[in-house]
PDB file of C-alpha atoms in Angstrom:
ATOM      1  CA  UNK A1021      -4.656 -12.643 -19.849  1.00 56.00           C
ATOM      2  CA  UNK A1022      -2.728 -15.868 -18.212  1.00 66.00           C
ATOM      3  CA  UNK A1023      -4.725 -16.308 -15.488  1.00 70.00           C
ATOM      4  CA  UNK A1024      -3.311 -19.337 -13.583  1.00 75.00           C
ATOM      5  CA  UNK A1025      -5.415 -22.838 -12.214  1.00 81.00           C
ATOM      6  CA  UNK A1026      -4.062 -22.816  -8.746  1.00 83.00           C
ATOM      7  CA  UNK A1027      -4.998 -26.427  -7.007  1.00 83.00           C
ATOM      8  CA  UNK A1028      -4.107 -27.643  -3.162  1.00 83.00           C
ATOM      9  CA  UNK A1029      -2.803 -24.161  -2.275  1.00 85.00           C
ATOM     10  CA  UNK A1030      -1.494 -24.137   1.000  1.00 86.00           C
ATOM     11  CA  UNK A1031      -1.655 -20.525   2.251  1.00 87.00           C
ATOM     12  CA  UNK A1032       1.286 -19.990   5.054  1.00 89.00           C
ATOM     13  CA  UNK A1033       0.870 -18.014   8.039  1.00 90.00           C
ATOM     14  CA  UNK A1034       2.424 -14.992   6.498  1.00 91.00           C
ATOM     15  CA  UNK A1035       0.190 -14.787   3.870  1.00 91.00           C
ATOM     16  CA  UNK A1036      -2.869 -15.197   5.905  1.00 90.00           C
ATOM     17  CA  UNK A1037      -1.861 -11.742   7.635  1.00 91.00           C
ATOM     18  CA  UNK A1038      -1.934 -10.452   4.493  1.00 91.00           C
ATOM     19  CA  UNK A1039      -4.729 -11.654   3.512  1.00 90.00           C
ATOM     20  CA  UNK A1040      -6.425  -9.735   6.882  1.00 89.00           C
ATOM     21  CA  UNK A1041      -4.702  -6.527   6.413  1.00 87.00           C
ATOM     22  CA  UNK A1042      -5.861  -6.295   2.507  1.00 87.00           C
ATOM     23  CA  UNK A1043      -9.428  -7.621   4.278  1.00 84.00           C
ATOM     24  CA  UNK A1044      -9.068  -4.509   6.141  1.00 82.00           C
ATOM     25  CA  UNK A1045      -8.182  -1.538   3.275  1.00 78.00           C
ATOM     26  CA  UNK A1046     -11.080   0.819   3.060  1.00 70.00           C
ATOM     27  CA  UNK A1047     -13.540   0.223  -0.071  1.00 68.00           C
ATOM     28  CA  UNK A1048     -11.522  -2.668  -1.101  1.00 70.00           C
ATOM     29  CA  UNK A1049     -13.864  -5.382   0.349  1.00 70.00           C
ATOM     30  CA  UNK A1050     -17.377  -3.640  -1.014  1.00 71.00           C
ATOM     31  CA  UNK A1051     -15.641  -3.415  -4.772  1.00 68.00           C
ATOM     32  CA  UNK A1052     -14.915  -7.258  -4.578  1.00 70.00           C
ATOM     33  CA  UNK A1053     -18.210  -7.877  -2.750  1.00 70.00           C
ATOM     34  CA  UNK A1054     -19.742  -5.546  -5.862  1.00 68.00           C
ATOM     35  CA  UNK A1055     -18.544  -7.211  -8.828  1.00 62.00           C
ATOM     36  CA  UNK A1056     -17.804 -11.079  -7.985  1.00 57.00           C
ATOM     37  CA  UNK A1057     -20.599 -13.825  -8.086  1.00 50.00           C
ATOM     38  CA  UNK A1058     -18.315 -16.346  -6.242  1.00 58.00           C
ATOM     39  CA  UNK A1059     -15.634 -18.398  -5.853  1.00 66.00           C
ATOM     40  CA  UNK A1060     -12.691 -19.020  -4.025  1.00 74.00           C
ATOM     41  CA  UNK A1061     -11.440 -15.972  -4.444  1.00 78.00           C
ATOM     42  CA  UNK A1062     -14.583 -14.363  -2.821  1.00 69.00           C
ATOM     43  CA  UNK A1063     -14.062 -16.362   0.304  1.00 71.00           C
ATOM     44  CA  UNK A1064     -11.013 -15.576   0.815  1.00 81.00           C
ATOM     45  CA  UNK A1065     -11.174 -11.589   0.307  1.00 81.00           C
ATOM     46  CA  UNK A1066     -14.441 -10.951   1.531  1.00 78.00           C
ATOM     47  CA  UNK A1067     -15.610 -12.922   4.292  1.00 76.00           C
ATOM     48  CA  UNK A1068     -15.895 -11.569   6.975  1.00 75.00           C
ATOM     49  CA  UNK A1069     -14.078 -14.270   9.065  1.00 75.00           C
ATOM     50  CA  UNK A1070     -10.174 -14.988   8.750  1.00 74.00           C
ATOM     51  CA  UNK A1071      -9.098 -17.544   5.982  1.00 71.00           C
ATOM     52  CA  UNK A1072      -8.349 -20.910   7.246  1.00 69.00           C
ATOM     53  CA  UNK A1073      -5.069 -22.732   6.846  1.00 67.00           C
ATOM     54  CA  UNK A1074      -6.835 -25.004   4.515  1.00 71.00           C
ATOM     55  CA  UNK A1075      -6.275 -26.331   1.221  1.00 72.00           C
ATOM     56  CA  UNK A1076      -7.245 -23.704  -1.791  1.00 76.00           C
ATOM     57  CA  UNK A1077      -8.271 -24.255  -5.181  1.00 78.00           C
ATOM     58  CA  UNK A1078      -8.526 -21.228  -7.558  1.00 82.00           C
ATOM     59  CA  UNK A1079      -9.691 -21.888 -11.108  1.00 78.00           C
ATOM     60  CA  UNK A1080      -8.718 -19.491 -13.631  1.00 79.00           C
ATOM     61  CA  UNK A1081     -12.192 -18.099 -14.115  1.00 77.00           C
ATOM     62  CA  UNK A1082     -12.294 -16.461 -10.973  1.00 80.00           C
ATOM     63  CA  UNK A1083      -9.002 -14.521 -11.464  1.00 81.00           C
ATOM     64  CA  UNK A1084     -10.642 -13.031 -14.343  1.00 78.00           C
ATOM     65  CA  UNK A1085     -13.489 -11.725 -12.130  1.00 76.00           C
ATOM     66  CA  UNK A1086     -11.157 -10.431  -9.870  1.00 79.00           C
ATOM     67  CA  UNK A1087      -9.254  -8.318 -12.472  1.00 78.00           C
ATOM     68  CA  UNK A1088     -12.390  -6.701 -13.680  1.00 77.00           C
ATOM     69  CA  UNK A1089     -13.010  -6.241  -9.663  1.00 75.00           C
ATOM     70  CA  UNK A1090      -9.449  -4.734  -9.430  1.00 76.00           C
ATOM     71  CA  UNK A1091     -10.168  -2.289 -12.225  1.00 76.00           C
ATOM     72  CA  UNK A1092     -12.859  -0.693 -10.332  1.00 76.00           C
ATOM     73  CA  UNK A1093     -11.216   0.174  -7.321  1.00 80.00           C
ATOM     74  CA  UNK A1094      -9.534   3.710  -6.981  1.00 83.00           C
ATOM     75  CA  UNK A1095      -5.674   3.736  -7.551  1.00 86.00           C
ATOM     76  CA  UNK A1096      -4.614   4.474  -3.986  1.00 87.00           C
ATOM     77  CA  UNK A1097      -6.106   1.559  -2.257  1.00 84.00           C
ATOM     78  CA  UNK A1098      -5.476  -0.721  -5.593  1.00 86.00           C
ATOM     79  CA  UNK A1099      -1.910   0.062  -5.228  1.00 90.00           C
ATOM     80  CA  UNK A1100      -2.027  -0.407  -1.443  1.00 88.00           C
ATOM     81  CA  UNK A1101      -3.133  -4.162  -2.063  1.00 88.00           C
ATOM     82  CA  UNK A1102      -0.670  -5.002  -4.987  1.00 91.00           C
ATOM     83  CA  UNK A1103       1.746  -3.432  -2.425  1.00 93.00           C
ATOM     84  CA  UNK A1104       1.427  -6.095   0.062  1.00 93.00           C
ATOM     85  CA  UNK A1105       0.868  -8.575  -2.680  1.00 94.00           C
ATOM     86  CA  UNK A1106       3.913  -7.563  -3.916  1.00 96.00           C
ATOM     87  CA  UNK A1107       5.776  -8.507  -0.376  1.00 96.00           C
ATOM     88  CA  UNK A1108       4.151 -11.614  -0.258  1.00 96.00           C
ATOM     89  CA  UNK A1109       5.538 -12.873  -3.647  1.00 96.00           C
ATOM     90  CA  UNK A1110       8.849 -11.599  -3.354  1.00 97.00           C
ATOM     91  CA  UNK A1111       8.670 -13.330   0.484  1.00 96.00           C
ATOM     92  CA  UNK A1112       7.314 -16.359  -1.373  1.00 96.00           C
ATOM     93  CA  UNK A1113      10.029 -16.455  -3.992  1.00 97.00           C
ATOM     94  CA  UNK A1114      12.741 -16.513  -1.673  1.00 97.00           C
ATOM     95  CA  UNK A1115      11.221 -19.309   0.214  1.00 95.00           C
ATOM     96  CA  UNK A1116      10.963 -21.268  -2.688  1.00 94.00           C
ATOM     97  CA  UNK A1117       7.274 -21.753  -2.070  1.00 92.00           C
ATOM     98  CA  UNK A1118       6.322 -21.541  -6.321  1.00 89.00           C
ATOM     99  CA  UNK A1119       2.538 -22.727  -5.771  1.00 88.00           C
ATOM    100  CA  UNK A1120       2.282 -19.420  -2.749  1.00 92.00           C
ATOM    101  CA  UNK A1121       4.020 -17.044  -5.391  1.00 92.00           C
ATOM    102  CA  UNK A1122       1.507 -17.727  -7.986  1.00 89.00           C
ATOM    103  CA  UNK A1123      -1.170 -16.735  -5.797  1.00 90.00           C
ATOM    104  CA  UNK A1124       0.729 -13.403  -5.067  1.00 93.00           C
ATOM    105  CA  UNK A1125       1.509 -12.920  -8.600  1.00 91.00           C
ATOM    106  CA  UNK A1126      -2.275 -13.429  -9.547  1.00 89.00           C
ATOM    107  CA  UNK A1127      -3.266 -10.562  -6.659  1.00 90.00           C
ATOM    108  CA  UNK A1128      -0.853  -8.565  -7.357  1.00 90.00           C
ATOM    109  CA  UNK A1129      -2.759  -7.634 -11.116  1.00 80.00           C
ATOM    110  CA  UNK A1130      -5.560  -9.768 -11.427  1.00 73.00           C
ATOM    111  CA  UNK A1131      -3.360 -11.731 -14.473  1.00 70.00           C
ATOM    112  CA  UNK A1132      -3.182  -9.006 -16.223  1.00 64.00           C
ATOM    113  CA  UNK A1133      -0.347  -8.367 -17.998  1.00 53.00           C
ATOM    114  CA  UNK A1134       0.602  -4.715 -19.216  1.00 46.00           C
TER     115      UNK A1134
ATOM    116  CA  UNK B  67     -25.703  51.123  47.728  1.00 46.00           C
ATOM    117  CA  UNK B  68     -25.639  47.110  47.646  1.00 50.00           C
ATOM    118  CA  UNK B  69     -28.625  47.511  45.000  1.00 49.00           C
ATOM    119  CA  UNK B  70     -25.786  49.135  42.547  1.00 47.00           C
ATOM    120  CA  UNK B  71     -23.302  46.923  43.399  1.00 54.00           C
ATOM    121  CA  UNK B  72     -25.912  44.314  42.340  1.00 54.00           C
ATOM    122  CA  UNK B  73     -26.823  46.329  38.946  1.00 52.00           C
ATOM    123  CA  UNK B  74     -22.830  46.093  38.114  1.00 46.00           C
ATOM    124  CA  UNK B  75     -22.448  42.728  39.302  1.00 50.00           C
ATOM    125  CA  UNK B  76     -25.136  41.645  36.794  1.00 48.00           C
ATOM    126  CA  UNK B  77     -23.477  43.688  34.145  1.00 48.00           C
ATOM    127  CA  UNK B  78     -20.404  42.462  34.061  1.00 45.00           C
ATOM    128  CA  UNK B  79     -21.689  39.281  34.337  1.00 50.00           C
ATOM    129  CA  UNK B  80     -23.399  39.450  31.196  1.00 45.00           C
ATOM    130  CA  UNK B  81     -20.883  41.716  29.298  1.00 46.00           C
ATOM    131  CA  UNK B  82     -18.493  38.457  29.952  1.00 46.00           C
ATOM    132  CA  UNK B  83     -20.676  35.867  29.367  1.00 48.00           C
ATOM    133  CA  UNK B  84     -21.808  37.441  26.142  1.00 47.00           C
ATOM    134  CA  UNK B  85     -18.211  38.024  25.248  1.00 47.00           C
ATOM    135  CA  UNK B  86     -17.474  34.028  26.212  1.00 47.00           C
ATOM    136  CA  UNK B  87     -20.139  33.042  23.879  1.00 48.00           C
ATOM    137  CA  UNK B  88     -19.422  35.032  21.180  1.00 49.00           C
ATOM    138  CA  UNK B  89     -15.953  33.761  21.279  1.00 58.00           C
ATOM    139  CA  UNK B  90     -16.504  30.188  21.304  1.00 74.00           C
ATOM    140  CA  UNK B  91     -18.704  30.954  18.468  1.00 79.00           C
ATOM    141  CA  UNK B  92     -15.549  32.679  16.671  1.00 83.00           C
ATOM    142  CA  UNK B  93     -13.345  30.171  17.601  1.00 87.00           C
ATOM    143  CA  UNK B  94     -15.608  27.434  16.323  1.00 88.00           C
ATOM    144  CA  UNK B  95     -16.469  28.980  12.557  1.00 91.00           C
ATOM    145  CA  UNK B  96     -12.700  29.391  12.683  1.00 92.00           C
ATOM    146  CA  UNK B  97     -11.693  25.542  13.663  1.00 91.00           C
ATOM    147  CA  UNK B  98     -14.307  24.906  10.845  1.00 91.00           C
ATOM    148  CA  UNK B  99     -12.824  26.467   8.251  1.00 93.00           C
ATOM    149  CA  UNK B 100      -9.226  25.691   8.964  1.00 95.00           C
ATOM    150  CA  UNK B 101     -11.185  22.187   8.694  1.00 94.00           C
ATOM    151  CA  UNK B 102     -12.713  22.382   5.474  1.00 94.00           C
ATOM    152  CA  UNK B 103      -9.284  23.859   3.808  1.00 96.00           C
ATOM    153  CA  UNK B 104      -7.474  20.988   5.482  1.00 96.00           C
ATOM    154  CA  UNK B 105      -9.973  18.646   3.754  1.00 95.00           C
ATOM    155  CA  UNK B 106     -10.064  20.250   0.616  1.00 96.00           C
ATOM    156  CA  UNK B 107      -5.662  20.347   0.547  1.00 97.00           C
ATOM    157  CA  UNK B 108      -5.947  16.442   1.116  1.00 96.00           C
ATOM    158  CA  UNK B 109      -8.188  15.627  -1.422  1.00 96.00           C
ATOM    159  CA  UNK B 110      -6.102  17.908  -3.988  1.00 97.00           C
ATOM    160  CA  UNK B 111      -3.232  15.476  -2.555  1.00 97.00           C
ATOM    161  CA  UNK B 112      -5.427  12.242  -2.805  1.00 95.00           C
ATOM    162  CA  UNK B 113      -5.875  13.345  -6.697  1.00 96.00           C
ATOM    163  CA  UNK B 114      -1.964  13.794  -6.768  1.00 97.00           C
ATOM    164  CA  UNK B 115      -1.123  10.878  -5.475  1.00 96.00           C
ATOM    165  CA  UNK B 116      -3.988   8.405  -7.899  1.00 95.00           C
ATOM    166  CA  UNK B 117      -2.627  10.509 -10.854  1.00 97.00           C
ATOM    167  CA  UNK B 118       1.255   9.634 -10.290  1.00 97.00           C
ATOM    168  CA  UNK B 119       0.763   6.098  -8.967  1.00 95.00           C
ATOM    169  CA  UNK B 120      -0.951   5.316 -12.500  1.00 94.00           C
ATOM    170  CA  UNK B 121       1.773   7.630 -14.126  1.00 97.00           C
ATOM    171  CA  UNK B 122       4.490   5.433 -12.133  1.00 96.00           C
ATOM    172  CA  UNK B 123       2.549   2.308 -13.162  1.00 94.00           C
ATOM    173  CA  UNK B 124       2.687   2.984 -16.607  1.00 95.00           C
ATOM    174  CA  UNK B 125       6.605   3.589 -16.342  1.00 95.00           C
ATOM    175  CA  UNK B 126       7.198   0.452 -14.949  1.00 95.00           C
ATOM    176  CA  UNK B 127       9.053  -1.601 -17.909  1.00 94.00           C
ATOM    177  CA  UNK B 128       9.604  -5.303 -18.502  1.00 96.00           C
ATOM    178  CA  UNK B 129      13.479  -5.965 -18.482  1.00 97.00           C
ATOM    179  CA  UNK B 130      15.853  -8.391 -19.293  1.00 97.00           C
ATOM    180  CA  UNK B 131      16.730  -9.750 -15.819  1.00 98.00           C
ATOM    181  CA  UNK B 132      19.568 -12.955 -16.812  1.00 98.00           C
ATOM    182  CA  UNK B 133      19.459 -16.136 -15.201  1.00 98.00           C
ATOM    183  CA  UNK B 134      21.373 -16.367 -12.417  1.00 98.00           C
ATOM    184  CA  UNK B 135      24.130 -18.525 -13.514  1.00 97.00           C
ATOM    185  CA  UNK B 136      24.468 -16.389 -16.742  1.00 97.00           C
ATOM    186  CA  UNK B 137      26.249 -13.739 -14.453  1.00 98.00           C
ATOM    187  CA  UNK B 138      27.326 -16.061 -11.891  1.00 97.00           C
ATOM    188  CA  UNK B 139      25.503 -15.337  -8.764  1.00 98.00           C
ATOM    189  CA  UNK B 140      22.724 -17.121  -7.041  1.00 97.00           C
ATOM    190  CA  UNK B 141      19.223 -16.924  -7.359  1.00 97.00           C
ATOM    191  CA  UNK B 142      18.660 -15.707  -4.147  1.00 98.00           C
ATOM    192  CA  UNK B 143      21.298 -12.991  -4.893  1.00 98.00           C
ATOM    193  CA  UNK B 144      19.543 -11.826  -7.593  1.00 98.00           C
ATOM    194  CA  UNK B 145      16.662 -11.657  -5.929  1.00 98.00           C
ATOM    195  CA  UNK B 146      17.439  -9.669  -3.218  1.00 98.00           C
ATOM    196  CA  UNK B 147      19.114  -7.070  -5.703  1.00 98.00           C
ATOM    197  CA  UNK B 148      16.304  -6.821  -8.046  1.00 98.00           C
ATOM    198  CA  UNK B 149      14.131  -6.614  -4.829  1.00 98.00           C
ATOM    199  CA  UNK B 150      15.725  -3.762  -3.617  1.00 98.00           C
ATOM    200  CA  UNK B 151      15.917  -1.761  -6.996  1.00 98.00           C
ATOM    201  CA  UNK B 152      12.278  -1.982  -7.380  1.00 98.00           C
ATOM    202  CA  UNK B 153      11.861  -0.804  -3.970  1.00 98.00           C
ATOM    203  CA  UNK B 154      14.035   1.918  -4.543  1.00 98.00           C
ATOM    204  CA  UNK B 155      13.009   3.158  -8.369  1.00 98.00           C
ATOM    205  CA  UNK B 156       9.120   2.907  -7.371  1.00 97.00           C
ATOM    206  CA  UNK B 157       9.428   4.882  -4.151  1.00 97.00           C
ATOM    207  CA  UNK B 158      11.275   7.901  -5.550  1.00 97.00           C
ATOM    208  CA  UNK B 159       8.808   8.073  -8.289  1.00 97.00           C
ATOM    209  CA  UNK B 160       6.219   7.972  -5.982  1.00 97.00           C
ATOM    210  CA  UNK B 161       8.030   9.882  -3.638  1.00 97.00           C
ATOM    211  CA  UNK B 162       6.638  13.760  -3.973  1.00 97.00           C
ATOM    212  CA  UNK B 163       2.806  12.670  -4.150  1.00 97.00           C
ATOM    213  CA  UNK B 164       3.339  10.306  -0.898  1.00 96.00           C
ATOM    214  CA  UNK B 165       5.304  13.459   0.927  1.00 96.00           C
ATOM    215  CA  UNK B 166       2.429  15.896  -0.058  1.00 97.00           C
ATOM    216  CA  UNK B 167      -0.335  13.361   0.897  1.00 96.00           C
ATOM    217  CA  UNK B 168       1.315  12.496   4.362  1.00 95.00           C
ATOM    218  CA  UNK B 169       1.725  16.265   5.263  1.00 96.00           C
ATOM    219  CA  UNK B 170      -1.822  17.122   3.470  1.00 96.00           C
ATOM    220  CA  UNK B 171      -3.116  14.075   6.088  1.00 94.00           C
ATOM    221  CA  UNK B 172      -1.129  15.143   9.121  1.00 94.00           C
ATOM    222  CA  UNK B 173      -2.473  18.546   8.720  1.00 95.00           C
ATOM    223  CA  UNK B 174      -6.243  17.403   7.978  1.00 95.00           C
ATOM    224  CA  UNK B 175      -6.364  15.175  11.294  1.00 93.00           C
ATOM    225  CA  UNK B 176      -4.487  18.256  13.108  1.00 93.00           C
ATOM    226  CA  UNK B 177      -7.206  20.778  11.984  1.00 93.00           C
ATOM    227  CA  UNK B 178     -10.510  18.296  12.626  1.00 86.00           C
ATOM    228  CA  UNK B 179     -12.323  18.821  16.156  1.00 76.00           C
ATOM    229  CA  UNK B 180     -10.902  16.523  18.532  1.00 67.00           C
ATOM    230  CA  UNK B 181     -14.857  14.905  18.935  1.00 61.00           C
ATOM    231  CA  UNK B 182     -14.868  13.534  15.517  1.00 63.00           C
ATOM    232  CA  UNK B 183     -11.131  12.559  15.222  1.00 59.00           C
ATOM    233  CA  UNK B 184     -11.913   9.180  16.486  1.00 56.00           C
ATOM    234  CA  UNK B 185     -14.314   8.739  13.184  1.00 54.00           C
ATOM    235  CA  UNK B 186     -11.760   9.739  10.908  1.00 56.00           C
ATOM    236  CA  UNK B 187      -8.303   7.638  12.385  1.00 54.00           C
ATOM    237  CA  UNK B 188     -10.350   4.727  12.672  1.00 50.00           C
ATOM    238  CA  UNK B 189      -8.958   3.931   9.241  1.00 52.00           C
ATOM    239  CA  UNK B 190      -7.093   0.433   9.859  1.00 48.00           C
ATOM    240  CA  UNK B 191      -4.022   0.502   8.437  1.00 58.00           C
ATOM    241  CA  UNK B 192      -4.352   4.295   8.028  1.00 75.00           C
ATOM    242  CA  UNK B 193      -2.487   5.137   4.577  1.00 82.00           C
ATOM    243  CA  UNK B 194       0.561   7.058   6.332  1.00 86.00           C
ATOM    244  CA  UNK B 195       1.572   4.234   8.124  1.00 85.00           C
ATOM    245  CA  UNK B 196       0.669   2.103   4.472  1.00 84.00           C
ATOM    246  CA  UNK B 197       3.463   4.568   2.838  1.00 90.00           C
ATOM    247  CA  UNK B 198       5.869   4.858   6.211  1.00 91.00           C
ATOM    248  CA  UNK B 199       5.894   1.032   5.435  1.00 91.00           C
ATOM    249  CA  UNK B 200       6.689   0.861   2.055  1.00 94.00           C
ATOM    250  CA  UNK B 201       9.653   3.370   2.854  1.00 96.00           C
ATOM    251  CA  UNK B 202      10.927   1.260   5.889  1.00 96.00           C
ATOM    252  CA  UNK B 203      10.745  -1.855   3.233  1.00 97.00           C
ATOM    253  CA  UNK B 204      12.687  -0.174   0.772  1.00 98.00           C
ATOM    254  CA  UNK B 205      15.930   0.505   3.570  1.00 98.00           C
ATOM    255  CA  UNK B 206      15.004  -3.096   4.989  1.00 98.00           C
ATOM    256  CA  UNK B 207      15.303  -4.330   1.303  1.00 98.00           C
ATOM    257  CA  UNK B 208      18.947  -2.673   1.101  1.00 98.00           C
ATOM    258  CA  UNK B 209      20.153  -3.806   3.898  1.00 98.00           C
ATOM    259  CA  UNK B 210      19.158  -7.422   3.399  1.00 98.00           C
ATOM    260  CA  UNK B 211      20.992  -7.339  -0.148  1.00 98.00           C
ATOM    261  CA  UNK B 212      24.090  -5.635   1.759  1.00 98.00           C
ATOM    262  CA  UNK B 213      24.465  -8.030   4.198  1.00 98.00           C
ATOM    263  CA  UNK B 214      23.565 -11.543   2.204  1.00 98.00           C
ATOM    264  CA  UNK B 215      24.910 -10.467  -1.309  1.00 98.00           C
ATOM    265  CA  UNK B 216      28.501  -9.756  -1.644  1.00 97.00           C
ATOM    266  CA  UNK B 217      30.091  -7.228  -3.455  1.00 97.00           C
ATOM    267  CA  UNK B 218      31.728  -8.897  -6.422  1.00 97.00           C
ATOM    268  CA  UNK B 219      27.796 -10.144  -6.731  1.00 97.00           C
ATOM    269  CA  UNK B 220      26.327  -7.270  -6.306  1.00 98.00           C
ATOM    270  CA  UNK B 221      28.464  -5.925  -9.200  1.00 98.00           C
ATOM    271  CA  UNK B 222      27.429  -8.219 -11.559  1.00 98.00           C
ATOM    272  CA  UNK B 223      23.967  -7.528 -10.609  1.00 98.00           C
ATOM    273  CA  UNK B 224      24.107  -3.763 -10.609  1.00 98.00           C
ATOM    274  CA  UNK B 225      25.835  -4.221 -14.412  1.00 98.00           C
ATOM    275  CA  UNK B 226      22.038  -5.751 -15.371  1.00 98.00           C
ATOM    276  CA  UNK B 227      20.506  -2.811 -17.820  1.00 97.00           C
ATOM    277  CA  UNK B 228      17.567  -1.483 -16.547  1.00 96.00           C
ATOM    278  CA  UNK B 229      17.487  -1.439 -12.687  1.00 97.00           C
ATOM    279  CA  UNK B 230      18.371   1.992 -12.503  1.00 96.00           C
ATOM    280  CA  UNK B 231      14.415   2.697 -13.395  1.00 96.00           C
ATOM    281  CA  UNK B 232      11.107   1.559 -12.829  1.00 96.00           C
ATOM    282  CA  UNK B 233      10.630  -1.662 -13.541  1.00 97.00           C
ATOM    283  CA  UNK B 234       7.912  -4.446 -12.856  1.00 96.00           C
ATOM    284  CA  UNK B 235      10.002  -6.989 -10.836  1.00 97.00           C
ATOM    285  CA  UNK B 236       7.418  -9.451 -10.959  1.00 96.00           C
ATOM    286  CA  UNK B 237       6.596  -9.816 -14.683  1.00 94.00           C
ATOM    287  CA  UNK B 238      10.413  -9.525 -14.945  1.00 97.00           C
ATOM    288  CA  UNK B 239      11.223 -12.230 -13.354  1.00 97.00           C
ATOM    289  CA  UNK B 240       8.359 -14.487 -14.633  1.00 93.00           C
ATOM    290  CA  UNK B 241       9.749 -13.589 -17.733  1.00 94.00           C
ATOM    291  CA  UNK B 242      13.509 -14.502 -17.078  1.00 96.00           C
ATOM    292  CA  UNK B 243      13.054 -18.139 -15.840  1.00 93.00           C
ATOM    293  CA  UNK B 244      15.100 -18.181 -12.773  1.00 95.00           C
TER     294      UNK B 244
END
């Protein structure tokens, strides 16, 4: 597991959409809700309000809650959010925008590596 | 004589009205079960399509992807190629689940009574228009590389072992430092 410290993320417009439409994939939200005390993370998957164009801090520990959260939810809408996660870090590579494409990466599987 | 017109009258009113209601009663145990094989097709499909996205998942390889300069592109180049032969090698091993799931879906919300359709398509994204996405991405994904990347590039990129099958392009490229 390399599960990254991500501090002063600035989340771009794009990837608050994303954020929403992964907000909005059935089951996803009650799995994180289900298996996460807290964190960043939490707010910005869960709550029930859009994310704010603030600055984010994500400390590694809360990546690893997420991963166990990812490994509970059913392989269609897992695959539906690293999908989009997926477009957001390929979008975020090809702007150049590293600190954004971490956060994708870390989505897309939780930090875990196969 | 208008007292057996009257008798008929309320016969045949009652022979149809009988035969109405036994009809509608036909016609709904019939929409029902077209319903419930409908349902029970899309969750064979739903199984189908959790079983191969793990089974695609677990084909996905690590490759060599070069630095850019190695092969004498640029890194947005490379991108864009790698990009699209992700796109491309994870759809079509996807590709017969997410064709029977769509037409086992199609045909579910075709078969359910029109009174509890809104129930079931209230589904936001619903997952056809998820998958008609991921396909549209794919062809947006080519034609992106087509038009940026030229062809003596794209060469050089298409020479890079590996792209012709499922790869993960993110670990990939985390793991080729460009």
């Amino acid at each position: 597991m390399n599960c990254p410290d991500i501090r002063n993320l600035r989340l771009s417009d794009a990837s608050l959409k994303a954020i929403e439409r992964i907000k909005r994939k059935p089951g996803l939200a009650k799995a994180l809700q289900g298996s996460m005390a807290g964190g960043q993370i939490v707010n910005i998957f869960v709550s029930p309000t859009p994310p704010a164009a603030t600055l984010y801090s994500i400390h590694s520990a809360d990546w690893v809650t997420f991963a166990t959260a990812l490994s509970g939810i059913p392989a269609i809408a897992r695959a539906s959010m690293q999908t989009e996660a997926y477009n957001e870090w390929i979008e975020s590579q090809l702007r150049n925008n590293f600190a954004e494409s971490q956060f994708w990466k870390a989505v897309y599987d939780g930090c875990l590596f196969r | 004589m208008a007292a057996f017109s009257a008798r008929v009258f309320l016969a045949l009113t009652l022979t149809l009205t009988s035969q109405a209601a036994f009809g509608g009663e036909d016609d709904l145990l019939l929409t029902n079960a077209v319903a419930t094989l409908a349902e029970t097709e899309l969750r064979k499909a739903e199984a189908y399509l959790s079983e191969t996205i793990d089974a695609c998942d677990k084909k996905m390889l690590v490759i060599k992807i070069p630095l850019s300069a190695e092969i004498g592109v640029s890194r947005r180049a490379l991108l864009l190629g790698c990009d699209y032969f992700y796109r491309r090698n994870r759809n079509a091993c996807l590709a017969p689940a997410m064709q029977q799931y769509v037409l086992a879906k199609r045909t579910y919300l075709k078969s359910i009574p029109v009174s509890t359709l809104s129930e079931v398509t209230d589904e936001t994204p619903s997952s056809i228009d998820t998958i008609a996405d991921e396909w549209w991405r794919e062809l947006r994904a080519k034609a992106r590389y087509h038009a940026e990347v030229p062809e003596g590039e794209r060469a050089k990129i298409e020479r890079i072992p590996g792209l012709e099958q499922p790869f993960d392009m993110i670990h990939s490229w985390a793991a080729s430092g460009n």
